[in-house]
Amino acid sequence: TKFVIDSVLDAGGRPCPPSIVGVGIGGTSDRCVEMAKEALLRPLDSDNPDPALARMEEDLFTALNGSGLGPMGLGGSTTVLGVRIKKAFCHTASLPVAVNIGCWATRRASARITPDSVEYSQGALI
């Protein structure tokens, strides 16, 4: 968790906090970076299905918002809007970790494209 906290605090106001933080743990180095990016897209109102990762997300959220960095790095209690973590198995000799910081405007949407139309949605389209 220290690496994630240090990464966000070192970035300061550059990612335009309050931010969404995506963390990838394990896998290969390239997969780890990909998981950190994917983690940013998990809805903020969803819980991590892994109880250990859910607790880590909560602990990081609390620590980062207690850091005092605040909006735009100007001080305050809202440094992050959420922390999302994904993990993968990896060889015991390595444990890659990647942190991806998305600005507050990180958005997600879905589109269904057919030959006749394009349908947009803020949520998932099935």
Tab-separated table of C-alpha atoms in Angstrom, residues 5-126:
chain	number	residue	atom	x	y	z
A	5	ILE	CA	0.104	6.061	-1.548
A	6	ASP	CA	3.565	7.352	-2.499
A	7	SER	CA	2.658	7.242	-6.211
A	8	VAL	CA	-0.504	9.307	-5.726
A	9	LEU	CA	1.140	11.812	-3.387
A	10	ASP	CA	4.180	12.170	-5.670
A	11	ALA	CA	1.818	12.967	-8.565
A	12	GLY	CA	0.379	15.779	-6.440
A	13	GLY	CA	-2.058	18.013	-8.302
A	14	ARG	CA	-0.894	16.981	-11.808
A	15	PRO	CA	-3.649	14.383	-12.390
A	16	CYS	CA	-6.274	16.986	-11.335
A	17	PRO	CA	-7.524	15.355	-8.144
A	18	PRO	CA	-9.884	14.198	-6.877
A	19	SER	CA	-8.741	11.138	-8.795
A	20	ILE	CA	-9.744	7.572	-9.379
A	21	VAL	CA	-6.848	5.207	-8.716
A	22	GLY	CA	-6.498	1.903	-10.547
A	23	VAL	CA	-4.027	-0.664	-9.249
A	24	GLY	CA	-2.834	-3.838	-10.956
A	25	ILE	CA	-1.088	-6.489	-8.875
A	26	GLY	CA	0.646	-9.572	-10.268
A	27	GLY	CA	0.613	-11.184	-13.671
A	28	THR	CA	3.309	-10.150	-16.107
A	29	SER	CA	4.496	-6.560	-16.161
A	30	ASP	CA	2.456	-5.708	-19.250
A	31	ARG	CA	-0.658	-7.447	-17.902
A	32	CYS	CA	-0.241	-5.647	-14.586
A	33	VAL	CA	-0.320	-2.241	-16.314
A	34	GLU	CA	-3.372	-3.332	-18.320
A	35	MET	CA	-5.179	-4.423	-15.132
A	36	ALA	CA	-4.497	-1.052	-13.500
A	37	LYS	CA	-6.160	0.653	-16.470
A	38	GLU	CA	-9.094	-1.808	-16.435
A	39	ALA	CA	-9.562	-1.223	-12.711
A	40	LEU	CA	-10.303	2.449	-13.428
A	41	LEU	CA	-13.399	1.381	-15.355
A	42	ARG	CA	-15.058	-0.516	-12.506
A	43	PRO	CA	-18.020	1.565	-11.300
A	44	LEU	CA	-17.354	3.573	-8.154
A	45	ASP	CA	-20.479	2.184	-6.510
A	46	SER	CA	-19.374	-1.449	-6.893
A	47	ASP	CA	-17.568	-3.553	-4.312
A	48	ASN	CA	-14.561	-5.681	-5.131
A	49	PRO	CA	-15.691	-9.335	-5.102
A	50	ASP	CA	-12.441	-10.321	-3.342
A	51	PRO	CA	-12.827	-9.426	0.371
A	52	ALA	CA	-9.076	-8.891	0.856
A	53	LEU	CA	-8.885	-6.508	-2.110
A	54	ALA	CA	-12.087	-4.750	-0.995
A	55	ARG	CA	-10.452	-4.084	2.380
A	56	MET	CA	-7.256	-2.858	0.691
A	57	GLU	CA	-9.297	-0.518	-1.523
A	58	GLU	CA	-11.049	0.870	1.542
A	59	ASP	CA	-7.786	1.301	3.467
A	60	LEU	CA	-6.118	3.100	0.542
A	61	PHE	CA	-9.196	5.289	0.019
A	62	THR	CA	-9.143	6.338	3.679
A	63	ALA	CA	-5.379	6.924	3.752
A	64	LEU	CA	-5.324	8.952	0.540
A	65	ASN	CA	-8.273	11.116	1.569
A	66	GLY	CA	-6.602	11.628	4.932
A	67	SER	CA	-3.370	12.781	3.286
A	68	GLY	CA	-4.526	16.383	2.970
A	69	LEU	CA	-3.563	16.612	-0.739
A	70	GLY	CA	-7.161	17.469	-1.664
A	71	PRO	CA	-8.745	18.749	-4.876
A	72	MET	CA	-6.195	19.941	-7.455
A	73	GLY	CA	-3.499	19.335	-4.838
A	74	LEU	CA	-4.482	22.517	-2.990
A	75	GLY	CA	-5.368	20.846	0.299
A	76	GLY	CA	-8.507	19.249	1.615
A	77	SER	CA	-10.062	15.897	2.395
A	78	THR	CA	-11.116	14.665	-1.060
A	79	THR	CA	-8.005	13.429	-2.831
A	80	VAL	CA	-9.587	10.346	-4.432
A	81	LEU	CA	-13.104	9.391	-5.457
A	82	GLY	CA	-12.233	5.720	-5.421
A	83	VAL	CA	-9.490	3.103	-5.463
A	84	ARG	CA	-9.989	0.008	-7.604
A	85	ILE	CA	-7.682	-3.039	-7.594
A	86	LYS	CA	-7.321	-6.036	-9.898
A	87	LYS	CA	-4.952	-8.958	-9.357
A	88	ALA	CA	-3.526	-11.896	-11.260
A	89	PHE	CA	-1.348	-14.831	-10.362
A	90	CYS	CA	2.372	-14.478	-10.942
A	91	HIS	CA	5.647	-16.310	-10.417
A	92	THR	CA	6.911	-16.221	-6.850
A	93	ALA	CA	10.108	-14.465	-7.949
A	94	SER	CA	8.232	-11.383	-9.113
A	95	LEU	CA	5.306	-9.265	-8.046
A	96	PRO	CA	4.673	-6.389	-10.446
A	97	VAL	CA	2.473	-3.538	-9.249
A	98	ALA	CA	1.131	-0.759	-11.464
A	99	VAL	CA	-0.723	2.402	-10.461
A	100	ASN	CA	-2.870	4.304	-12.953
A	101	ILE	CA	-4.325	7.627	-11.845
A	102	GLY	CA	-7.407	8.831	-13.694
A	103	CYS	CA	-8.633	12.389	-13.289
A	104	TRP	CA	-12.060	13.109	-11.806
A	105	ALA	CA	-13.542	13.290	-15.311
A	106	THR	CA	-12.791	9.638	-16.064
A	107	ARG	CA	-15.979	8.434	-17.694
A	108	ARG	CA	-17.365	5.133	-18.842
A	109	ALA	CA	-20.045	4.412	-21.387
A	110	SER	CA	-21.216	1.618	-23.655
A	111	ALA	CA	-22.447	1.603	-27.216
A	112	ARG	CA	-24.293	-1.015	-29.242
A	113	ILE	CA	-23.537	-0.620	-32.934
A	114	THR	CA	-25.815	-2.268	-35.471
A	115	PRO	CA	-26.023	-1.798	-39.236
A	116	ASP	CA	-28.912	0.654	-38.688
A	117	SER	CA	-28.079	2.523	-35.494
A	118	VAL	CA	-25.806	3.344	-32.602
A	119	GLU	CA	-27.266	3.124	-29.090
A	120	TYR	CA	-25.353	4.789	-26.235
A	121	SER	CA	-25.683	4.069	-22.525
A	122	GLN	CA	-23.993	5.249	-19.322
A	123	GLY	CA	-24.218	1.679	-18.011
A	124	ALA	CA	-23.545	-1.696	-19.536
A	125	LEU	CA	-25.423	-2.773	-22.634
A	126	ILE	CA	-26.201	-6.462	-22.815
